[in-house]
């Protein structure tokens, strides 16, 4: 309970210590705390933004998938239509070709028939002339009766 | 609590022992006899106070210097806990952002410093005095190691707080505003009440300051005294019969341990109370009556 000059010295020491803390200890720590708090709140905001963009892109993806499916369905339908068209066209072409082949065959057959008939006709005329020759012998002159024989050939 | 006293062979008188321990190492060379004597200065209080304060602040400075906003180390985290605890208290009491920039660190300084000065009580009561006696070569050298058990130490702090109260009163209210408050509060603005108001204000400021310093001093002084009384039990060991001496020695052990454990609470609590009162008084300086 004795007071002396220590009192004044203690006041001075106290003020010096407080000033030192205020200048060198408190500010860096408080700054670090504030910066960290800012970082954390920034991080939380980023996380929130990330969550939102994730939801958004999920939505986009779902939309893209839906669109893709629709397009694919369209393409498939189109392809089916096209295939049908191709088949129909091929059928029609085949039919036409068949008809053409048949027509050609018919024409050929007719030609052949005409050719055969001509040949046959020549042959029959020859046979008739030979027969007549045999019958008539010298009476018939092939050269003199050529016109008549040609007329007979024509009638066959 | 260790009882290695220099006069163990010739057991000292209990009163002598206690009184010797309550004598400061001062500039006069012997314990002060008059109540107030400003020609004397206590070397021990100043030395331990300044060394504790300076080393604590140096340590905190080392940590604060490398403070990072990223992941903090353990030391930084510990300091951050302290700063945050003090900062929260300051925020609830001081509503002036500008003032907080100094009052925050001030409160931290008060808390840490008072805590460390109080904590000197945990050292065995004879340890440092004995070392000093050996070192100085004077077997009767005085030394007190708890600066807060010296009224000069605690009143020095509380008067420092009082000066800061004056400073903030003037800074916030202006010289005129504060002078006006000194003569018009608490009773009211009337010429007849000027003198009573001023008297009341003086009483208020002095009672706040004295009780502020006395509360801490009283707690630490009483704590130190009890440690000394407990130490006396062990000290009496060689002078009594083996049975009685052993019982006293055991009493020293048990009571010393119990009191030291209980003292942990007192040391922290008194440091915290001193800080809170500092904040409250400075907060009052910011408000009108």
PDB file of N, CA and C in Angstrom, chain B residues 70-152:
ATOM      1  N   UNK B  70      -4.319 -16.574 -45.430  1.00  0.00           N
ATOM      2  CA  UNK B  70      -4.560 -17.974 -45.796  1.00  0.00           C
ATOM      3  C   UNK B  70      -4.704 -18.839 -44.555  1.00  0.00           C
ATOM      4  N   UNK B  71      -4.273 -20.084 -44.669  1.00  0.00           N
ATOM      5  CA  UNK B  71      -4.393 -20.990 -43.532  1.00  0.00           C
ATOM      6  C   UNK B  71      -3.390 -20.555 -42.458  1.00  0.00           C
ATOM      7  N   UNK B  72      -3.876 -20.209 -41.245  1.00  0.00           N
ATOM      8  CA  UNK B  72      -2.964 -19.718 -40.210  1.00  0.00           C
ATOM      9  C   UNK B  72      -2.258 -20.865 -39.502  1.00  0.00           C
ATOM     10  N   UNK B  73      -1.042 -20.584 -39.026  1.00  0.00           N
ATOM     11  CA  UNK B  73      -0.343 -21.548 -38.185  1.00  0.00           C
ATOM     12  C   UNK B  73      -0.963 -21.549 -36.797  1.00  0.00           C
ATOM     13  N   UNK B  74      -0.441 -22.409 -35.927  1.00  0.00           N
ATOM     14  CA  UNK B  74      -1.030 -22.504 -34.591  1.00  0.00           C
ATOM     15  C   UNK B  74      -0.849 -21.213 -33.809  1.00  0.00           C
ATOM     16  N   UNK B  75       0.355 -20.641 -33.899  1.00  0.00           N
ATOM     17  CA  UNK B  75       0.624 -19.416 -33.155  1.00  0.00           C
ATOM     18  C   UNK B  75      -0.305 -18.312 -33.629  1.00  0.00           C
ATOM     19  N   UNK B  76      -0.430 -18.194 -34.941  1.00  0.00           N
ATOM     20  CA  UNK B  76      -1.302 -17.146 -35.470  1.00  0.00           C
ATOM     21  C   UNK B  76      -2.745 -17.403 -35.067  1.00  0.00           C
ATOM     22  N   UNK B  77      -3.162 -18.672 -35.125  1.00  0.00           N
ATOM     23  CA  UNK B  77      -4.541 -18.992 -34.746  1.00  0.00           C
ATOM     24  C   UNK B  77      -4.790 -18.613 -33.289  1.00  0.00           C
ATOM     25  N   UNK B  78      -3.803 -18.890 -32.432  1.00  0.00           N
ATOM     26  CA  UNK B  78      -3.955 -18.559 -31.016  1.00  0.00           C
ATOM     27  C   UNK B  78      -4.083 -17.049 -30.836  1.00  0.00           C
ATOM     28  N   UNK B  79      -3.218 -16.323 -31.519  1.00  0.00           N
ATOM     29  CA  UNK B  79      -3.278 -14.861 -31.406  1.00  0.00           C
ATOM     30  C   UNK B  79      -4.589 -14.336 -31.987  1.00  0.00           C
ATOM     31  N   UNK B  80      -5.038 -14.992 -33.060  1.00  0.00           N
ATOM     32  CA  UNK B  80      -6.307 -14.570 -33.667  1.00  0.00           C
ATOM     33  C   UNK B  80      -7.469 -14.779 -32.706  1.00  0.00           C
ATOM     34  N   UNK B  81      -7.432 -15.888 -31.978  1.00  0.00           N
ATOM     35  CA  UNK B  81      -8.496 -16.144 -30.993  1.00  0.00           C
ATOM     36  C   UNK B  81      -8.523 -15.009 -29.976  1.00  0.00           C
ATOM     37  N   UNK B  82      -7.334 -14.643 -29.493  1.00  0.00           N
ATOM     38  CA  UNK B  82      -7.241 -13.553 -28.515  1.00  0.00           C
ATOM     39  C   UNK B  82      -7.765 -12.244 -29.096  1.00  0.00           C
ATOM     40  N   UNK B  83      -7.255 -11.917 -30.291  1.00  0.00           N
ATOM     41  CA  UNK B  83      -7.632 -10.650 -30.921  1.00  0.00           C
ATOM     42  C   UNK B  83      -9.132 -10.620 -31.164  1.00  0.00           C
ATOM     43  N   UNK B  84      -9.664 -11.754 -31.603  1.00  0.00           N
ATOM     44  CA  UNK B  84     -11.085 -11.818 -31.905  1.00  0.00           C
ATOM     45  C   UNK B  84     -11.917 -11.667 -30.630  1.00  0.00           C
ATOM     46  N   UNK B  85     -11.464 -12.349 -29.554  1.00  0.00           N
ATOM     47  CA  UNK B  85     -12.171 -12.255 -28.277  1.00  0.00           C
ATOM     48  C   UNK B  85     -12.192 -10.801 -27.803  1.00  0.00           C
ATOM     49  N   UNK B  86     -11.010 -10.183 -27.787  1.00  0.00           N
ATOM     50  CA  UNK B  86     -10.929  -8.795 -27.335  1.00  0.00           C
ATOM     51  C   UNK B  86     -11.714  -7.892 -28.290  1.00  0.00           C
ATOM     52  N   UNK B  87     -11.541  -8.137 -29.603  1.00  0.00           N
ATOM     53  CA  UNK B  87     -12.219  -7.302 -30.601  1.00  0.00           C
ATOM     54  C   UNK B  87     -13.723  -7.332 -30.440  1.00  0.00           C
ATOM     55  N   UNK B  88     -14.279  -8.524 -30.135  1.00  0.00           N
ATOM     56  CA  UNK B  88     -15.726  -8.622 -29.965  1.00  0.00           C
ATOM     57  C   UNK B  88     -16.185  -7.816 -28.755  1.00  0.00           C
ATOM     58  N   UNK B  89     -15.415  -7.919 -27.658  1.00  0.00           N
ATOM     59  CA  UNK B  89     -15.778  -7.141 -26.467  1.00  0.00           C
ATOM     60  C   UNK B  89     -15.741  -5.650 -26.788  1.00  0.00           C
ATOM     61  N   UNK B  90     -14.688  -5.248 -27.490  1.00  0.00           N
ATOM     62  CA  UNK B  90     -14.546  -3.823 -27.805  1.00  0.00           C
ATOM     63  C   UNK B  90     -15.716  -3.365 -28.668  1.00  0.00           C
ATOM     64  N   UNK B  91     -16.106  -4.197 -29.621  1.00  0.00           N
ATOM     65  CA  UNK B  91     -17.184  -3.807 -30.539  1.00  0.00           C
ATOM     66  C   UNK B  91     -18.501  -3.595 -29.798  1.00  0.00           C
ATOM     67  N   UNK B  92     -18.763  -4.412 -28.768  1.00  0.00           N
ATOM     68  CA  UNK B  92     -20.044  -4.273 -28.073  1.00  0.00           C
ATOM     69  C   UNK B  92     -20.051  -3.059 -27.151  1.00  0.00           C
ATOM     70  N   UNK B  93     -18.869  -2.565 -26.771  1.00  0.00           N
ATOM     71  CA  UNK B  93     -18.827  -1.483 -25.780  1.00  0.00           C
ATOM     72  C   UNK B  93     -18.496  -0.130 -26.420  1.00  0.00           C
ATOM     73  N   UNK B  94     -17.550  -0.133 -27.348  1.00  0.00           N
ATOM     74  CA  UNK B  94     -17.145   1.127 -27.993  1.00  0.00           C
ATOM     75  C   UNK B  94     -17.798   1.173 -29.380  1.00  0.00           C
ATOM     76  N   UNK B  95     -18.660   2.165 -29.574  1.00  0.00           N
ATOM     77  CA  UNK B  95     -19.382   2.204 -30.842  1.00  0.00           C
ATOM     78  C   UNK B  95     -18.769   3.170 -31.838  1.00  0.00           C
ATOM     79  N   UNK B  96     -17.574   3.626 -31.517  1.00  0.00           N
ATOM     80  CA  UNK B  96     -16.908   4.585 -32.403  1.00  0.00           C
ATOM     81  C   UNK B  96     -15.790   3.875 -33.157  1.00  0.00           C
ATOM     82  N   UNK B  97     -15.982   3.733 -34.464  1.00  0.00           N
ATOM     83  CA  UNK B  97     -15.034   2.987 -35.310  1.00  0.00           C
ATOM     84  C   UNK B  97     -13.619   3.551 -35.191  1.00  0.00           C
ATOM     85  N   UNK B  98     -13.548   4.879 -35.202  1.00  0.00           N
ATOM     86  CA  UNK B  98     -12.248   5.559 -35.143  1.00  0.00           C
ATOM     87  C   UNK B  98     -11.528   5.248 -33.822  1.00  0.00           C
ATOM     88  N   UNK B  99     -12.278   5.325 -32.712  1.00  0.00           N
ATOM     89  CA  UNK B  99     -11.675   5.070 -31.393  1.00  0.00           C
ATOM     90  C   UNK B  99     -11.242   3.624 -31.257  1.00  0.00           C
ATOM     91  N   UNK B 100     -12.021   2.722 -31.880  1.00  0.00           N
ATOM     92  CA  UNK B 100     -11.721   1.292 -31.741  1.00  0.00           C
ATOM     93  C   UNK B 100     -10.334   0.952 -32.234  1.00  0.00           C
ATOM     94  N   UNK B 101      -9.835   1.719 -33.194  1.00  0.00           N
ATOM     95  CA  UNK B 101      -8.527   1.418 -33.767  1.00  0.00           C
ATOM     96  C   UNK B 101      -7.420   1.500 -32.730  1.00  0.00           C
ATOM     97  N   UNK B 102      -7.618   2.315 -31.694  1.00  0.00           N
ATOM     98  CA  UNK B 102      -6.625   2.309 -30.620  1.00  0.00           C
ATOM     99  C   UNK B 102      -7.116   1.531 -29.411  1.00  0.00           C
ATOM    100  N   UNK B 103      -8.417   1.599 -29.128  1.00  0.00           N
ATOM    101  CA  UNK B 103      -8.915   0.967 -27.906  1.00  0.00           C
ATOM    102  C   UNK B 103      -8.855  -0.560 -28.009  1.00  0.00           C
ATOM    103  N   UNK B 104      -9.017  -1.096 -29.232  1.00  0.00           N
ATOM    104  CA  UNK B 104      -8.884  -2.548 -29.410  1.00  0.00           C
ATOM    105  C   UNK B 104      -7.507  -3.029 -28.971  1.00  0.00           C
ATOM    106  N   UNK B 105      -6.440  -2.513 -29.607  1.00  0.00           N
ATOM    107  CA  UNK B 105      -5.093  -2.906 -29.189  1.00  0.00           C
ATOM    108  C   UNK B 105      -4.822  -2.592 -27.722  1.00  0.00           C
ATOM    109  N   UNK B 106      -5.380  -1.499 -27.237  1.00  0.00           N
ATOM    110  CA  UNK B 106      -5.185  -1.139 -25.828  1.00  0.00           C
ATOM    111  C   UNK B 106      -5.753  -2.235 -24.929  1.00  0.00           C
ATOM    112  N   UNK B 107      -6.963  -2.686 -25.263  1.00  0.00           N
ATOM    113  CA  UNK B 107      -7.607  -3.721 -24.448  1.00  0.00           C
ATOM    114  C   UNK B 107      -6.793  -5.015 -24.515  1.00  0.00           C
ATOM    115  N   UNK B 108      -6.276  -5.339 -25.707  1.00  0.00           N
ATOM    116  CA  UNK B 108      -5.460  -6.548 -25.840  1.00  0.00           C
ATOM    117  C   UNK B 108      -4.208  -6.435 -24.975  1.00  0.00           C
ATOM    118  N   UNK B 109      -3.569  -5.267 -25.036  1.00  0.00           N
ATOM    119  CA  UNK B 109      -2.366  -5.043 -24.230  1.00  0.00           C
ATOM    120  C   UNK B 109      -2.684  -5.218 -22.751  1.00  0.00           C
ATOM    121  N   UNK B 110      -3.781  -4.597 -22.316  1.00  0.00           N
ATOM    122  CA  UNK B 110      -4.156  -4.676 -20.910  1.00  0.00           C
ATOM    123  C   UNK B 110      -4.359  -6.135 -20.512  1.00  0.00           C
ATOM    124  N   UNK B 111      -5.109  -6.867 -21.331  1.00  0.00           N
ATOM    125  CA  UNK B 111      -5.432  -8.250 -20.980  1.00  0.00           C
ATOM    126  C   UNK B 111      -4.166  -9.097 -20.880  1.00  0.00           C
ATOM    127  N   UNK B 112      -3.359  -9.050 -21.937  1.00  0.00           N
ATOM    128  CA  UNK B 112      -2.150  -9.878 -21.964  1.00  0.00           C
ATOM    129  C   UNK B 112      -1.186  -9.483 -20.852  1.00  0.00           C
ATOM    130  N   UNK B 113      -0.999  -8.184 -20.723  1.00  0.00           N
ATOM    131  CA  UNK B 113      -0.001  -7.707 -19.766  1.00  0.00           C
ATOM    132  C   UNK B 113      -0.418  -8.040 -18.339  1.00  0.00           C
ATOM    133  N   UNK B 114      -1.669  -7.718 -18.017  1.00  0.00           N
ATOM    134  CA  UNK B 114      -2.151  -7.990 -16.658  1.00  0.00           C
ATOM    135  C   UNK B 114      -2.127  -9.489 -16.396  1.00  0.00           C
ATOM    136  N   UNK B 115      -2.514 -10.267 -17.394  1.00  0.00           N
ATOM    137  CA  UNK B 115      -2.501 -11.722 -17.219  1.00  0.00           C
ATOM    138  C   UNK B 115      -1.096 -12.209 -16.882  1.00  0.00           C
ATOM    139  N   UNK B 116      -0.109 -11.739 -17.638  1.00  0.00           N
ATOM    140  CA  UNK B 116       1.261 -12.207 -17.413  1.00  0.00           C
ATOM    141  C   UNK B 116       1.793 -11.735 -16.064  1.00  0.00           C
ATOM    142  N   UNK B 117       1.493 -10.480 -15.710  1.00  0.00           N
ATOM    143  CA  UNK B 117       1.976  -9.971 -14.422  1.00  0.00           C
ATOM    144  C   UNK B 117       1.340 -10.759 -13.287  1.00  0.00           C
ATOM    145  N   UNK B 118       0.019 -11.069 -13.439  1.00  0.00           N
ATOM    146  CA  UNK B 118      -0.657 -11.881 -12.421  1.00  0.00           C
ATOM    147  C   UNK B 118      -0.033 -13.265 -12.353  1.00  0.00           C
ATOM    148  N   UNK B 119       0.311 -13.792 -13.550  1.00  0.00           N
ATOM    149  CA  UNK B 119       0.780 -15.175 -13.617  1.00  0.00           C
ATOM    150  C   UNK B 119       2.123 -15.357 -12.931  1.00  0.00           C
ATOM    151  N   UNK B 120       2.828 -14.254 -12.624  1.00  0.00           N
ATOM    152  CA  UNK B 120       4.095 -14.377 -11.897  1.00  0.00           C
ATOM    153  C   UNK B 120       3.859 -15.010 -10.529  1.00  0.00           C
ATOM    154  N   UNK B 121       2.599 -14.965 -10.073  1.00  0.00           N
ATOM    155  CA  UNK B 121       2.229 -15.573  -8.801  1.00  0.00           C
ATOM    156  C   UNK B 121       2.443 -17.081  -8.805  1.00  0.00           C
ATOM    157  N   UNK B 122       2.458 -17.688  -9.992  1.00  0.00           N
ATOM    158  CA  UNK B 122       2.584 -19.144 -10.049  1.00  0.00           C
ATOM    159  C   UNK B 122       4.009 -19.607  -9.766  1.00  0.00           C
ATOM    160  N   UNK B 123       4.964 -18.696  -9.924  1.00  0.00           N
ATOM    161  CA  UNK B 123       6.336 -19.082  -9.599  1.00  0.00           C
ATOM    162  C   UNK B 123       6.433 -19.277  -8.091  1.00  0.00           C
ATOM    163  N   UNK B 124       7.215 -20.254  -7.669  1.00  0.00           N
ATOM    164  CA  UNK B 124       7.400 -20.443  -6.220  1.00  0.00           C
ATOM    165  C   UNK B 124       7.798 -19.119  -5.572  1.00  0.00           C
ATOM    166  N   UNK B 125       7.184 -18.791  -4.423  1.00  0.00           N
ATOM    167  CA  UNK B 125       7.357 -17.464  -3.834  1.00  0.00           C
ATOM    168  C   UNK B 125       8.817 -17.149  -3.499  1.00  0.00           C
ATOM    169  N   UNK B 126       9.628 -18.188  -3.289  1.00  0.00           N
ATOM    170  CA  UNK B 126      11.008 -17.927  -2.902  1.00  0.00           C
ATOM    171  C   UNK B 126      11.998 -18.053  -4.049  1.00  0.00           C
ATOM    172  N   UNK B 127      11.513 -18.525  -5.208  1.00  0.00           N
ATOM    173  CA  UNK B 127      12.440 -18.859  -6.296  1.00  0.00           C
ATOM    174  C   UNK B 127      13.241 -17.646  -6.774  1.00  0.00           C
ATOM    175  N   UNK B 128      12.539 -16.645  -7.299  1.00  0.00           N
ATOM    176  CA  UNK B 128      13.258 -15.487  -7.832  1.00  0.00           C
ATOM    177  C   UNK B 128      13.929 -14.655  -6.734  1.00  0.00           C
ATOM    178  N   UNK B 129      13.274 -14.445  -5.566  1.00  0.00           N
ATOM    179  CA  UNK B 129      13.972 -13.713  -4.509  1.00  0.00           C
ATOM    180  C   UNK B 129      15.282 -14.389  -4.113  1.00  0.00           C
ATOM    181  N   UNK B 130      15.264 -15.731  -4.016  1.00  0.00           N
ATOM    182  CA  UNK B 130      16.474 -16.452  -3.629  1.00  0.00           C
ATOM    183  C   UNK B 130      17.555 -16.270  -4.689  1.00  0.00           C
ATOM    184  N   UNK B 131      17.149 -16.430  -5.966  1.00  0.00           N
ATOM    185  CA  UNK B 131      18.111 -16.247  -7.056  1.00  0.00           C
ATOM    186  C   UNK B 131      18.721 -14.852  -6.994  1.00  0.00           C
ATOM    187  N   UNK B 132      17.862 -13.870  -6.728  1.00  0.00           N
ATOM    188  CA  UNK B 132      18.344 -12.479  -6.671  1.00  0.00           C
ATOM    189  C   UNK B 132      19.316 -12.290  -5.503  1.00  0.00           C
ATOM    190  N   UNK B 133      18.993 -12.952  -4.375  1.00  0.00           N
ATOM    191  CA  UNK B 133      19.878 -12.831  -3.212  1.00  0.00           C
ATOM    192  C   UNK B 133      21.242 -13.437  -3.502  1.00  0.00           C
ATOM    193  N   UNK B 134      21.252 -14.582  -4.203  1.00  0.00           N
ATOM    194  CA  UNK B 134      22.522 -15.208  -4.560  1.00  0.00           C
ATOM    195  C   UNK B 134      23.268 -14.321  -5.558  1.00  0.00           C
ATOM    196  N   UNK B 135      22.510 -13.809  -6.526  1.00  0.00           N
ATOM    197  CA  UNK B 135      23.107 -13.038  -7.617  1.00  0.00           C
ATOM    198  C   UNK B 135      23.694 -11.725  -7.115  1.00  0.00           C
ATOM    199  N   UNK B 136      22.923 -11.057  -6.223  1.00  0.00           N
ATOM    200  CA  UNK B 136      23.370  -9.743  -5.758  1.00  0.00           C
ATOM    201  C   UNK B 136      24.362  -9.883  -4.595  1.00  0.00           C
ATOM    202  N   UNK B 137      24.466 -11.090  -4.030  1.00  0.00           N
ATOM    203  CA  UNK B 137      25.384 -11.313  -2.926  1.00  0.00           C
ATOM    204  C   UNK B 137      24.876 -10.764  -1.609  1.00  0.00           C
ATOM    205  N   UNK B 138      23.645 -10.267  -1.620  1.00  0.00           N
ATOM    206  CA  UNK B 138      23.064  -9.730  -0.385  1.00  0.00           C
ATOM    207  C   UNK B 138      22.005 -10.711   0.112  1.00  0.00           C
ATOM    208  N   UNK B 139      22.233 -11.449   1.192  1.00  0.00           N
ATOM    209  CA  UNK B 139      21.263 -12.462   1.649  1.00  0.00           C
ATOM    210  C   UNK B 139      19.960 -11.850   2.147  1.00  0.00           C
ATOM    211  N   UNK B 140      19.933 -10.535   2.280  1.00  0.00           N
ATOM    212  CA  UNK B 140      18.692  -9.906   2.743  1.00  0.00           C
ATOM    213  C   UNK B 140      18.061  -9.034   1.663  1.00  0.00           C
ATOM    214  N   UNK B 141      18.493  -9.233   0.427  1.00  0.00           N
ATOM    215  CA  UNK B 141      17.961  -8.404  -0.665  1.00  0.00           C
ATOM    216  C   UNK B 141      16.456  -8.598  -0.776  1.00  0.00           C
ATOM    217  N   UNK B 142      15.776  -7.508  -1.053  1.00  0.00           N
ATOM    218  CA  UNK B 142      14.329  -7.576  -1.230  1.00  0.00           C
ATOM    219  C   UNK B 142      14.012  -7.798  -2.702  1.00  0.00           C
ATOM    220  N   UNK B 143      12.910  -8.526  -2.963  1.00  0.00           N
ATOM    221  CA  UNK B 143      12.444  -8.669  -4.349  1.00  0.00           C
ATOM    222  C   UNK B 143      10.998  -9.140  -4.348  1.00  0.00           C
ATOM    223  N   UNK B 144      10.173  -8.417  -5.069  1.00  0.00           N
ATOM    224  CA  UNK B 144       8.786  -8.888  -5.277  1.00  0.00           C
ATOM    225  C   UNK B 144       8.607  -9.091  -6.766  1.00  0.00           C
ATOM    226  N   UNK B 145       8.033 -10.250  -7.132  1.00  0.00           N
ATOM    227  CA  UNK B 145       8.016 -10.596  -8.555  1.00  0.00           C
ATOM    228  C   UNK B 145       6.653 -10.358  -9.210  1.00  0.00           C
ATOM    229  N   UNK B 146       5.621 -10.064  -8.410  1.00  0.00           N
ATOM    230  CA  UNK B 146       4.286  -9.876  -9.001  1.00  0.00           C
ATOM    231  C   UNK B 146       3.997  -8.382  -9.093  1.00  0.00           C
ATOM    232  N   UNK B 147       4.147  -7.785 -10.281  1.00  0.00           N
ATOM    233  CA  UNK B 147       3.954  -6.333 -10.395  1.00  0.00           C
ATOM    234  C   UNK B 147       2.542  -5.898 -10.042  1.00  0.00           C
ATOM    235  N   UNK B 148       1.561  -6.776 -10.255  1.00  0.00           N
ATOM    236  CA  UNK B 148       0.182  -6.380  -9.964  1.00  0.00           C
ATOM    237  C   UNK B 148      -0.136  -6.530  -8.477  1.00  0.00           C
ATOM    238  N   UNK B 149       0.786  -7.095  -7.699  1.00  0.00           N
ATOM    239  CA  UNK B 149       0.577  -7.127  -6.252  1.00  0.00           C
ATOM    240  C   UNK B 149       1.218  -5.900  -5.619  1.00  0.00           C
ATOM    241  N   UNK B 150       1.657  -4.971  -6.475  1.00  0.00           N
ATOM    242  CA  UNK B 150       2.204  -3.698  -6.003  1.00  0.00           C
ATOM    243  C   UNK B 150       1.209  -2.625  -6.428  1.00  0.00           C
ATOM    244  N   UNK B 151       0.730  -1.851  -5.483  1.00  0.00           N
ATOM    245  CA  UNK B 151      -0.307  -0.855  -5.788  1.00  0.00           C
ATOM    246  C   UNK B 151       0.153   0.115  -6.870  1.00  0.00           C
ATOM    247  N   UNK B 152       1.465   0.392  -6.914  1.00  0.00           N
ATOM    248  CA  UNK B 152       1.974   1.286  -7.955  1.00  0.00           C
ATOM    249  C   UNK B 152       1.708   0.716  -9.347  1.00  0.00           C
TER     250      UNK B 152
END
